């Protein structure tokens, strides 16, 4: 395997499970030192153990990405542990409430916007500060196919994921000249614990929305994230990349 990220430091939020876990493990395989972060400490430490067993340097830091101070501490802890912050994947997210828009609770709205959108701003703010000191960096923000189109009962999720794309495009323009690239990734439906509240019938229906005829695998999203993180994507910034089995092509 190419060691595209040899010697670099990579930070992943929501890295205890699903897509974030797959990204963290692949970062390690590509030679990066990995800061694994999540609110789930037990599972997060398990991912660190997997990385270390595979020969990678890795640490765990508990951070709730809905809290700006914890995001700042996470970035500080990463730089303190490994010396630099070269790559960040702002991935943590939740599905939030499933309600029609008029029924969506105010508390549910505040929560999804905080965990899926404010979090990305909080992480970006402190990651950019660290990367500006180095004059280089690559940031990948986890959006969704639902960052491009809507779907009933997911107003908060859809609004947050669209906003993540706009935030990425804006910061990419602001920091391109300083050597920092930012891109957004838009997975189709991927079979992770995020879909745990969906019934078997709903999952079956979701399969039919992907021309490729199945749900995605976390590792398939991770491959795109690794490429965007590496210097192979040196001319790529401000973009939204779907990895969606053809969902958006319809
Ligand atoms: N699974 C899908 O179908 C799918 C599709 C498109 C986009 N995404 C996005 O991919 C990202 C990862 O999703 P996944 O499918 O791997 O989900 P997952 O539930 O498997 O993993 C999400 C991780 O985020 C962590 N997390 C949740 N709230 C947090 C918080 N406040 N602070 C820190 N960590 C927190 C969880 O503990 C968990 O480990 C999310 O942003 C999600 O919206 C997922």
mmCIF file of C-alpha atoms and ligand atoms in Angstrom:
data_model
loop_
_atom_site.group_PDB
_atom_site.id
_atom_site.type_symbol
_atom_site.label_atom_id
_atom_site.label_comp_id
_atom_site.label_asym_id
_atom_site.label_seq_id
_atom_site.Cartn_x
_atom_site.Cartn_y
_atom_site.Cartn_z
ATOM 1 C CA UNK A 1 0.000 0.000 0.000
ATOM 2 C CA UNK A 2 1.191 3.562 -0.784
ATOM 3 C CA UNK A 3 2.331 5.449 2.303
ATOM 4 C CA UNK A 4 0.804 8.677 0.966
ATOM 5 C CA UNK A 5 0.559 10.200 4.428
ATOM 6 C CA UNK A 6 3.881 9.026 5.883
ATOM 7 C CA UNK A 7 4.938 11.207 8.818
ATOM 8 C CA UNK A 8 1.795 13.325 8.702
ATOM 9 C CA UNK A 9 -0.614 13.818 11.581
ATOM 10 C CA UNK A 10 -4.288 13.129 10.929
ATOM 11 C CA UNK A 11 -7.229 13.930 13.178
ATOM 12 C CA UNK A 12 -10.618 12.204 12.808
ATOM 13 C CA UNK A 13 -13.782 13.071 14.745
ATOM 14 C CA UNK A 14 -16.480 10.462 15.222
ATOM 15 C CA UNK A 15 -13.706 7.921 14.758
ATOM 16 C CA UNK A 16 -15.067 5.256 17.120
ATOM 17 C CA UNK A 17 -17.531 3.854 14.592
ATOM 18 C CA UNK A 18 -18.571 3.497 10.974
ATOM 19 C CA UNK A 19 -17.027 5.843 8.417
ATOM 20 C CA UNK A 20 -14.784 7.665 10.927
ATOM 21 C CA UNK A 21 -13.335 4.374 12.155
ATOM 22 C CA UNK A 22 -12.644 3.258 8.574
ATOM 23 C CA UNK A 23 -10.965 6.609 7.808
ATOM 24 C CA UNK A 24 -8.804 6.416 10.950
ATOM 25 C CA UNK A 25 -7.668 2.862 10.163
ATOM 26 C CA UNK A 26 -6.851 3.752 6.554
ATOM 27 C CA UNK A 27 -4.962 6.886 7.644
ATOM 28 C CA UNK A 28 -2.819 4.589 9.786
ATOM 29 C CA UNK A 29 -2.241 2.181 6.894
ATOM 30 C CA UNK A 30 -1.086 5.129 4.760
ATOM 31 C CA UNK A 31 1.563 6.045 7.329
ATOM 32 C CA UNK A 32 -0.148 8.815 9.294
ATOM 33 C CA UNK A 33 -0.035 9.332 13.044
ATOM 34 C CA UNK A 34 -3.699 9.328 14.000
ATOM 35 C CA UNK A 35 -5.657 11.230 16.659
ATOM 36 C CA UNK A 36 -8.867 9.265 17.152
ATOM 37 C CA UNK A 37 -11.620 11.380 18.712
ATOM 38 C CA UNK A 38 -15.173 10.615 19.736
ATOM 39 C CA UNK A 39 -17.601 10.869 22.658
ATOM 40 C CA UNK A 40 -17.502 7.066 22.854
ATOM 41 C CA UNK A 41 -14.262 6.478 24.729
ATOM 42 C CA UNK A 42 -14.455 2.680 24.955
ATOM 43 C CA UNK A 43 -14.973 2.172 21.231
ATOM 44 C CA UNK A 44 -12.502 4.934 20.392
ATOM 45 C CA UNK A 45 -9.770 3.283 22.448
ATOM 46 C CA UNK A 46 -10.544 0.050 20.615
ATOM 47 C CA UNK A 47 -9.815 1.806 17.302
ATOM 48 C CA UNK A 48 -6.533 3.108 18.741
ATOM 49 C CA UNK A 49 -5.625 -0.443 19.757
ATOM 50 C CA UNK A 50 -6.367 -1.655 16.205
ATOM 51 C CA UNK A 51 -4.181 1.108 14.750
ATOM 52 C CA UNK A 52 -1.313 0.329 17.117
ATOM 53 C CA UNK A 53 -1.590 -3.392 16.406
ATOM 54 C CA UNK A 54 -1.185 -2.445 12.742
ATOM 55 C CA UNK A 55 2.031 -0.530 13.539
ATOM 56 C CA UNK A 56 0.617 3.017 13.497
ATOM 57 C CA UNK A 57 1.090 5.720 16.108
ATOM 58 C CA UNK A 58 -2.306 6.634 17.528
ATOM 59 C CA UNK A 59 -3.903 8.406 20.484
ATOM 60 C CA UNK A 60 -7.458 8.891 21.708
ATOM 61 C CA UNK A 61 -8.998 12.174 22.864
ATOM 62 C CA UNK A 62 -12.565 12.476 24.113
ATOM 63 C CA UNK A 63 -14.299 15.490 22.563
ATOM 64 C CA UNK A 64 -17.930 16.380 22.048
ATOM 65 C CA UNK A 65 -17.789 18.250 18.743
ATOM 66 C CA UNK A 66 -20.877 20.237 19.697
ATOM 67 C CA UNK A 67 -18.733 22.083 22.247
ATOM 68 C CA UNK A 68 -16.306 24.663 20.848
ATOM 69 C CA UNK A 69 -13.966 24.496 23.841
ATOM 70 C CA UNK A 70 -13.606 20.729 23.468
ATOM 71 C CA UNK A 71 -12.828 21.139 19.748
ATOM 72 C CA UNK A 72 -10.089 23.644 20.623
ATOM 73 C CA UNK A 73 -8.670 21.249 23.230
ATOM 74 C CA UNK A 74 -8.753 18.404 20.691
ATOM 75 C CA UNK A 75 -6.658 20.356 18.182
ATOM 76 C CA UNK A 76 -4.242 21.476 20.928
ATOM 77 C CA UNK A 77 -3.895 17.900 22.185
ATOM 78 C CA UNK A 78 -3.182 16.663 18.662
ATOM 79 C CA UNK A 79 -0.412 19.180 18.063
ATOM 80 C CA UNK A 80 0.992 18.546 21.551
ATOM 81 C CA UNK A 81 1.046 14.775 20.966
ATOM 82 C CA UNK A 82 2.394 14.669 17.413
ATOM 83 C CA UNK A 83 3.923 18.108 16.714
ATOM 84 C CA UNK A 84 1.754 19.088 13.723
ATOM 85 C CA UNK A 85 -1.784 18.880 12.370
ATOM 86 C CA UNK A 86 -1.588 18.073 8.662
ATOM 87 C CA UNK A 87 -4.914 16.430 7.899
ATOM 88 C CA UNK A 88 -8.335 16.606 9.545
ATOM 89 C CA UNK A 89 -11.517 14.721 8.781
ATOM 90 C CA UNK A 90 -14.487 16.393 10.466
ATOM 91 C CA UNK A 91 -16.757 13.397 10.372
ATOM 92 C CA UNK A 92 -18.775 13.083 13.609
ATOM 93 C CA UNK A 93 -22.493 13.270 13.033
ATOM 94 C CA UNK A 94 -25.930 12.002 13.971
ATOM 95 C CA UNK A 95 -29.194 11.455 12.091
ATOM 96 C CA UNK A 96 -31.246 13.492 14.532
ATOM 97 C CA UNK A 97 -35.003 13.666 14.674
ATOM 98 C CA UNK A 98 -37.154 11.996 12.014
ATOM 99 C CA UNK A 99 -40.175 14.332 11.649
ATOM 100 C CA UNK A 100 -42.012 16.303 9.046
ATOM 101 C CA UNK A 101 -40.792 19.888 9.058
ATOM 102 C CA UNK A 102 -43.857 21.380 10.796
ATOM 103 C CA UNK A 103 -43.561 18.729 13.518
ATOM 104 C CA UNK A 104 -39.780 19.055 13.971
ATOM 105 C CA UNK A 105 -39.153 20.007 17.601
ATOM 106 C CA UNK A 106 -37.195 23.154 18.394
ATOM 107 C CA UNK A 107 -34.889 21.135 20.666
ATOM 108 C CA UNK A 108 -34.333 18.552 17.909
ATOM 109 C CA UNK A 109 -33.489 21.318 15.433
ATOM 110 C CA UNK A 110 -30.981 22.970 17.790
ATOM 111 C CA UNK A 111 -29.351 19.606 18.502
ATOM 112 C CA UNK A 112 -28.863 18.501 14.900
ATOM 113 C CA UNK A 113 -27.568 21.913 13.848
ATOM 114 C CA UNK A 114 -25.167 21.865 16.784
ATOM 115 C CA UNK A 115 -23.817 18.338 16.304
ATOM 116 C CA UNK A 116 -23.771 18.269 12.475
ATOM 117 C CA UNK A 117 -23.026 21.901 11.563
ATOM 118 C CA UNK A 118 -21.735 24.032 14.446
ATOM 119 C CA UNK A 119 -19.294 21.194 15.163
ATOM 120 C CA UNK A 120 -17.739 21.498 11.713
ATOM 121 C CA UNK A 121 -17.285 25.245 12.171
ATOM 122 C CA UNK A 122 -15.780 24.744 15.656
ATOM 123 C CA UNK A 123 -13.305 22.121 14.416
ATOM 124 C CA UNK A 124 -12.451 24.114 11.277
ATOM 125 C CA UNK A 125 -11.752 27.260 13.240
ATOM 126 C CA UNK A 126 -9.103 25.641 15.425
ATOM 127 C CA UNK A 127 -7.721 23.309 12.756
ATOM 128 C CA UNK A 128 -7.200 26.281 10.435
ATOM 129 C CA UNK A 129 -5.370 28.185 13.188
ATOM 130 C CA UNK A 130 -2.943 25.273 13.581
ATOM 131 C CA UNK A 131 -2.515 24.716 9.842
ATOM 132 C CA UNK A 132 -1.950 28.410 9.124
ATOM 133 C CA UNK A 133 1.103 28.296 11.395
ATOM 134 C CA UNK A 134 2.487 25.487 9.203
ATOM 135 C CA UNK A 135 1.373 26.942 5.853
ATOM 136 C CA UNK A 136 -0.123 23.621 4.766
ATOM 137 C CA UNK A 137 -2.994 21.255 5.449
ATOM 138 C CA UNK A 138 -5.934 19.312 4.073
ATOM 139 C CA UNK A 139 -9.390 19.269 5.659
ATOM 140 C CA UNK A 140 -12.227 16.951 4.689
ATOM 141 C CA UNK A 141 -15.712 17.725 5.970
ATOM 142 C CA UNK A 142 -18.232 14.888 5.990
ATOM 143 C CA UNK A 143 -21.391 16.008 4.208
ATOM 144 C CA UNK A 144 -23.803 13.577 2.533
ATOM 145 C CA UNK A 145 -25.836 13.088 -0.621
ATOM 146 C CA UNK A 146 -28.291 14.993 1.564
ATOM 147 C CA UNK A 147 -25.934 17.955 1.250
ATOM 148 C CA UNK A 148 -27.158 18.258 -2.359
ATOM 149 C CA UNK A 149 -30.799 17.143 -2.322
ATOM 150 C CA UNK A 150 -33.593 16.945 0.230
ATOM 151 C CA UNK A 151 -35.533 14.015 1.628
ATOM 152 C CA UNK A 152 -38.719 13.938 3.727
ATOM 153 C CA UNK A 153 -38.471 13.834 7.569
ATOM 154 C CA UNK A 154 -34.807 14.859 7.719
ATOM 155 C CA UNK A 155 -35.056 18.675 7.541
ATOM 156 C CA UNK A 156 -32.425 19.307 10.214
ATOM 157 C CA UNK A 157 -29.954 16.773 8.823
ATOM 158 C CA UNK A 158 -30.429 18.006 5.247
ATOM 159 C CA UNK A 159 -30.044 21.666 6.228
ATOM 160 C CA UNK A 160 -26.871 20.937 8.206
ATOM 161 C CA UNK A 161 -25.285 18.840 5.450
ATOM 162 C CA UNK A 162 -26.041 21.491 2.778
ATOM 163 C CA UNK A 163 -24.494 24.129 5.047
ATOM 164 C CA UNK A 164 -21.348 22.017 5.509
ATOM 165 C CA UNK A 165 -20.822 22.198 1.730
ATOM 166 C CA UNK A 166 -21.180 26.000 1.699
ATOM 167 C CA UNK A 167 -18.866 26.374 4.664
ATOM 168 C CA UNK A 168 -16.285 24.178 2.936
ATOM 169 C CA UNK A 169 -16.491 26.175 -0.315
ATOM 170 C CA UNK A 170 -16.087 29.461 1.545
ATOM 171 C CA UNK A 171 -13.123 28.475 3.710
ATOM 172 C CA UNK A 172 -11.470 26.788 0.707
ATOM 173 C CA UNK A 173 -11.412 30.124 -1.123
ATOM 174 C CA UNK A 174 -10.174 31.957 1.948
ATOM 175 C CA UNK A 175 -7.192 29.684 2.618
ATOM 176 C CA UNK A 176 -6.168 28.302 -0.791
ATOM 177 C CA UNK A 177 -3.308 30.774 -1.137
ATOM 178 C CA UNK A 178 -1.970 29.732 2.273
ATOM 179 C CA UNK A 179 -1.610 26.100 1.239
ATOM 180 C CA UNK A 180 -4.701 24.715 2.972
ATOM 181 C CA UNK A 181 -7.166 22.641 0.935
ATOM 182 C CA UNK A 182 -10.735 21.960 2.055
ATOM 183 C CA UNK A 183 -13.176 19.539 0.451
ATOM 184 C CA UNK A 184 -16.524 17.988 1.325
ATOM 185 C CA UNK A 185 -17.425 14.333 0.848
ATOM 186 C CA UNK A 186 -20.992 13.181 0.218
ATOM 187 C CA UNK A 187 -21.641 9.514 0.962
ATOM 188 C CA UNK A 188 -24.784 7.774 -0.183
ATOM 189 C CA UNK A 189 -26.408 5.515 2.411
ATOM 190 C CA UNK A 190 -23.673 3.488 4.089
ATOM 191 C CA UNK A 191 -24.388 0.501 6.285
ATOM 192 C CA UNK A 192 -23.139 1.786 9.658
ATOM 193 C CA UNK A 193 -24.672 2.116 13.135
ATOM 194 C CA UNK A 194 -26.019 5.512 11.966
ATOM 195 C CA UNK A 195 -28.812 3.559 10.237
ATOM 196 C CA UNK A 196 -29.605 1.492 13.356
ATOM 197 C CA UNK A 197 -33.042 3.090 13.828
ATOM 198 C CA UNK A 198 -34.063 2.339 10.229
ATOM 199 C CA UNK A 199 -36.253 -0.760 9.802
ATOM 200 C CA UNK A 200 -35.214 -3.613 7.520
ATOM 201 C CA UNK A 201 -37.936 -2.494 5.104
ATOM 202 C CA UNK A 202 -36.585 1.062 5.047
ATOM 203 C CA UNK A 203 -33.030 -0.182 4.437
ATOM 204 C CA UNK A 204 -34.322 -2.363 1.617
ATOM 205 C CA UNK A 205 -36.057 0.668 0.085
ATOM 206 C CA UNK A 206 -32.849 2.702 0.422
ATOM 207 C CA UNK A 207 -30.935 0.090 -1.558
ATOM 208 C CA UNK A 208 -33.291 0.776 -4.465
ATOM 209 C CA UNK A 209 -32.262 4.454 -4.514
ATOM 210 C CA UNK A 210 -28.677 3.529 -5.425
ATOM 211 C CA UNK A 211 -28.257 2.439 -9.080
ATOM 212 C CA UNK A 212 -25.350 0.244 -7.993
ATOM 213 C CA UNK A 213 -27.914 -1.904 -6.146
ATOM 214 C CA UNK A 214 -26.583 -1.919 -2.572
ATOM 215 C CA UNK A 215 -25.676 0.341 0.327
ATOM 216 C CA UNK A 216 -22.127 1.653 0.569
ATOM 217 C CA UNK A 217 -19.349 0.345 2.782
ATOM 218 C CA UNK A 218 -17.483 2.632 5.184
ATOM 219 C CA UNK A 219 -14.171 1.617 3.584
ATOM 220 C CA UNK A 220 -15.376 2.905 0.200
ATOM 221 C CA UNK A 221 -15.897 6.360 1.695
ATOM 222 C CA UNK A 222 -12.543 6.169 3.478
ATOM 223 C CA UNK A 223 -10.681 5.584 0.183
ATOM 224 C CA UNK A 224 -11.982 8.912 -1.170
ATOM 225 C CA UNK A 225 -11.126 10.709 2.062
ATOM 226 C CA UNK A 226 -7.547 9.373 1.981
ATOM 227 C CA UNK A 227 -7.083 10.545 -1.609
ATOM 228 C CA UNK A 228 -8.401 14.027 -0.826
ATOM 229 C CA UNK A 229 -6.150 14.149 2.251
ATOM 230 C CA UNK A 230 -3.007 13.295 0.291
ATOM 231 C CA UNK A 231 -0.813 15.351 -2.020
ATOM 232 C CA UNK A 232 -2.234 13.331 -4.926
ATOM 233 C CA UNK A 233 -5.179 15.757 -4.667
ATOM 234 C CA UNK A 234 -2.895 18.819 -4.644
ATOM 235 C CA UNK A 235 -5.047 20.780 -7.150
ATOM 236 C CA UNK A 236 -8.364 19.844 -5.530
ATOM 237 C CA UNK A 237 -10.003 22.320 -3.194
ATOM 238 C CA UNK A 238 -13.462 23.738 -2.549
ATOM 239 C CA UNK A 239 -15.141 20.689 -4.082
ATOM 240 C CA UNK A 240 -17.957 18.379 -3.097
ATOM 241 C CA UNK A 241 -17.314 14.726 -3.947
ATOM 242 C CA UNK A 242 -20.170 12.215 -3.865
ATOM 243 C CA UNK A 243 -19.378 8.576 -3.143
ATOM 244 C CA UNK A 244 -22.877 7.307 -3.556
ATOM 245 C CA UNK A 245 -23.352 4.340 -5.876
ATOM 246 C CA UNK A 246 -24.991 6.671 -8.401
ATOM 247 C CA UNK A 247 -27.650 8.108 -6.047
ATOM 248 C CA UNK A 248 -27.220 11.693 -7.277
ATOM 249 C CA UNK A 249 -26.966 10.707 -10.941
ATOM 250 C CA UNK A 250 -30.690 10.017 -11.190
HETATM 251 N N1 LIG B 1 -24.072 6.093 7.241
HETATM 252 C C1 LIG B 1 -24.582 6.811 6.270
HETATM 253 O O1 LIG B 1 -25.473 6.367 5.533
HETATM 254 C C2 LIG B 1 -24.070 8.199 5.990
HETATM 255 C C3 LIG B 1 -24.399 8.790 4.770
HETATM 256 C C4 LIG B 1 -23.944 10.069 4.492
HETATM 257 C C5 LIG B 1 -23.212 10.752 5.420
HETATM 258 N N2 LIG B 1 -22.913 10.156 6.607
HETATM 259 C C6 LIG B 1 -22.158 10.942 7.572
HETATM 260 O O2 LIG B 1 -20.960 10.275 7.912
HETATM 261 C C7 LIG B 1 -20.586 10.623 9.234
HETATM 262 C C8 LIG B 1 -20.288 9.360 10.017
HETATM 263 O O3 LIG B 1 -21.475 8.580 10.062
HETATM 264 P P1 LIG B 1 -21.465 7.008 10.324
HETATM 265 O O4 LIG B 1 -22.431 6.433 9.374
HETATM 266 O O5 LIG B 1 -20.093 6.507 10.372
HETATM 267 O O6 LIG B 1 -22.153 6.990 11.772
HETATM 268 P P2 LIG B 1 -21.805 6.177 13.107
HETATM 269 O O7 LIG B 1 -22.997 6.368 13.983
HETATM 270 O O8 LIG B 1 -21.345 4.801 12.781
HETATM 271 O O9 LIG B 1 -20.558 6.978 13.699
HETATM 272 C C9 LIG B 1 -20.691 8.298 14.139
HETATM 273 C C10 LIG B 1 -19.705 8.524 15.273
HETATM 274 O O10 LIG B 1 -19.839 9.887 15.689
HETATM 275 C C11 LIG B 1 -19.808 9.925 17.094
HETATM 276 N N3 LIG B 1 -20.492 11.110 17.594
HETATM 277 C C12 LIG B 1 -21.825 11.359 17.608
HETATM 278 N N4 LIG B 1 -22.062 12.543 18.185
HETATM 279 C C13 LIG B 1 -20.848 13.051 18.533
HETATM 280 C C14 LIG B 1 -20.435 14.244 19.164
HETATM 281 N N5 LIG B 1 -21.327 15.161 19.592
HETATM 282 N N6 LIG B 1 -19.108 14.461 19.357
HETATM 283 C C15 LIG B 1 -18.197 13.538 18.951
HETATM 284 N N7 LIG B 1 -18.537 12.368 18.360
HETATM 285 C C16 LIG B 1 -19.845 12.148 18.158
HETATM 286 C C17 LIG B 1 -20.505 8.640 17.542
HETATM 287 O O11 LIG B 1 -20.163 8.286 18.882
HETATM 288 C C18 LIG B 1 -19.992 7.641 16.510
HETATM 289 O O12 LIG B 1 -18.809 7.007 16.932
HETATM 290 C C19 LIG B 1 -21.712 11.478 9.801
HETATM 291 O O13 LIG B 1 -21.380 12.843 9.685
HETATM 292 C C20 LIG B 1 -22.867 11.142 8.901
HETATM 293 O O14 LIG B 1 -23.822 12.172 8.826
HETATM 294 C C21 LIG B 1 -23.308 8.891 6.911
#
